Amino acid sequence: MRVLVVQNFDSEGLGQIGAALVEAGADIDLRRPYCGEMLPHDSDAHAAMVVLGGAQNALDDEICPYFPELLDLTRDFAGKDRAVLGICLGSQLVARAFGGENRIGGASEFGWHKVSLTPAAKADPVLGALPEHFPIFEWHDDTFVLPENAVRLAGNEVAENQAFRIGRAVYGFQFHFEADRPMVRDWSTSFASLIAERHPDWGDRLDDEIARHGADADAAGLAIARAWVATV
């Protein structure tokens, strides 16, 4: 199982997705096109693709000139019934690839927040075993309107579209289910100055937030990661 991983920003790693891929014995092919690394021309050499998050928005083609190529690659994976997973920026790019409308700004969330599954999620192979409501880590400002052929799977009051599926195994997740407690601590250090500009009390609140939400969020995130890997 060879899985293409597209990283879009420094320190945006696989987290719990990586753990699930390692459990499944996957061969991870990491590409960093924002650093000039090339994307494959098509999906033929890979069983699945993961598109990670980043500080860019999904319309930043000038900053990230590889975005149109990544959209084509996403459609190629989907057209050949190969699994795709987009997280945060990745989900916004997946939505764009299939005709969804990207909305820049107006949907800011940071920290652990509750999301709720839709009725359609109960029969979904990735989310069907999750609780109807659960906390999960969020860090985004943007959102999107779903493509016409997408199935809405989760939302909350800030971002109506928190998770969706297209076809059998193309998934977009606005929330960071890959971000377990160690990853959030790492982000809190790596991006401390950026976080402090908008959430100056985060360092003081972090331990309490982890104590209240971390265990449940980690359990939900790992369950999602394992279930998505099973679709590959």
mmCIF file of C-alpha atoms in Angstrom, residues 4-9 29-34 37-43 46 48-54 56-61 63-79 82-98 170:
data_model
loop_
_atom_site.group_PDB
_atom_site.id
_atom_site.type_symbol
_atom_site.label_atom_id
_atom_site.label_comp_id
_atom_site.label_asym_id
_atom_site.label_seq_id
_atom_site.Cartn_x
_atom_site.Cartn_y
_atom_site.Cartn_z
ATOM 1 C CA LEU A 4 1.096 9.775 -1.383
ATOM 2 C CA VAL A 5 1.213 12.451 1.338
ATOM 3 C CA VAL A 6 1.145 16.077 0.201
ATOM 4 C CA GLN A 7 2.487 18.415 2.872
ATOM 5 C CA ASN A 8 1.641 22.087 2.365
ATOM 6 C CA PHE A 9 3.320 23.780 5.333
ATOM 7 C CA ASP A 29 5.636 8.809 -0.150
ATOM 8 C CA LEU A 30 5.938 12.328 1.294
ATOM 9 C CA ARG A 31 6.026 15.272 -1.117
ATOM 10 C CA ARG A 32 6.485 18.937 -0.151
ATOM 11 C CA PRO A 33 5.535 20.913 -3.262
ATOM 12 C CA TYR A 34 5.637 24.195 -1.309
ATOM 13 C CA GLU A 37 9.255 19.045 -4.732
ATOM 14 C CA MET A 38 7.383 17.579 -7.684
ATOM 15 C CA LEU A 39 3.988 15.952 -7.503
ATOM 16 C CA PRO A 40 3.396 12.759 -9.485
ATOM 17 C CA HIS A 41 1.672 13.223 -12.836
ATOM 18 C CA ASP A 42 -1.099 10.772 -11.955
ATOM 19 C CA SER A 43 -2.260 8.323 -9.313
ATOM 20 C CA HIS A 46 -0.213 5.117 -5.371
ATOM 21 C CA ALA A 48 -4.284 6.643 -1.853
ATOM 22 C CA MET A 49 -3.460 10.302 -1.230
ATOM 23 C CA VAL A 50 -3.481 12.472 1.900
ATOM 24 C CA VAL A 51 -3.497 16.285 1.523
ATOM 25 C CA LEU A 52 -2.511 18.039 4.734
ATOM 26 C CA GLY A 53 -3.266 21.511 6.079
ATOM 27 C CA GLY A 54 -1.477 24.841 5.934
ATOM 28 C CA GLN A 56 -2.562 29.300 2.954
ATOM 29 C CA ASN A 57 -6.108 29.530 1.701
ATOM 30 C CA ALA A 58 -7.427 27.201 -0.959
ATOM 31 C CA LEU A 59 -7.399 29.927 -3.632
ATOM 32 C CA ASP A 60 -3.754 30.921 -3.091
ATOM 33 C CA ASP A 61 -2.560 29.826 -6.531
ATOM 34 C CA ILE A 63 1.565 31.716 -3.475
ATOM 35 C CA CYS A 64 1.187 27.996 -4.246
ATOM 36 C CA PRO A 65 1.337 27.626 -8.047
ATOM 37 C CA TYR A 66 1.129 23.846 -7.678
ATOM 38 C CA PHE A 67 -2.492 24.020 -6.457
ATOM 39 C CA PRO A 68 -4.094 23.552 -9.931
ATOM 40 C CA GLU A 69 -1.894 20.486 -10.499
ATOM 41 C CA LEU A 70 -2.909 19.134 -7.100
ATOM 42 C CA LEU A 71 -6.580 19.609 -7.986
ATOM 43 C CA ASP A 72 -6.081 17.625 -11.194
ATOM 44 C CA LEU A 73 -4.294 14.904 -9.236
ATOM 45 C CA THR A 74 -7.153 14.758 -6.722
ATOM 46 C CA ARG A 75 -9.657 14.227 -9.522
ATOM 47 C CA ASP A 76 -7.413 11.546 -11.040
ATOM 48 C CA PHE A 77 -7.324 9.601 -7.759
ATOM 49 C CA ALA A 78 -11.097 9.878 -7.430
ATOM 50 C CA GLY A 79 -11.698 8.880 -11.045
ATOM 51 C CA ARG A 82 -8.494 5.508 -5.083
ATOM 52 C CA ALA A 83 -8.900 6.887 -1.588
ATOM 53 C CA VAL A 84 -8.269 10.577 -0.918
ATOM 54 C CA LEU A 85 -8.128 12.352 2.437
ATOM 55 C CA GLY A 86 -8.013 16.131 2.767
ATOM 56 C CA ILE A 87 -7.554 17.808 6.142
ATOM 57 C CA CYS A 88 -8.257 21.494 6.868
ATOM 58 C CA LEU A 89 -6.674 23.266 3.857
ATOM 59 C CA GLY A 90 -6.675 19.834 2.241
ATOM 60 C CA SER A 91 -10.440 19.540 2.669
ATOM 61 C CA GLN A 92 -10.910 22.989 1.171
ATOM 62 C CA LEU A 93 -8.806 21.954 -1.832
ATOM 63 C CA VAL A 94 -10.805 18.743 -2.252
ATOM 64 C CA ALA A 95 -14.003 20.788 -2.211
ATOM 65 C CA ARG A 96 -12.537 23.144 -4.818
ATOM 66 C CA ALA A 97 -11.433 20.221 -7.000
ATOM 67 C CA PHE A 98 -15.037 19.087 -7.351
ATOM 68 C CA VAL A 170 -12.806 10.722 -1.132
#
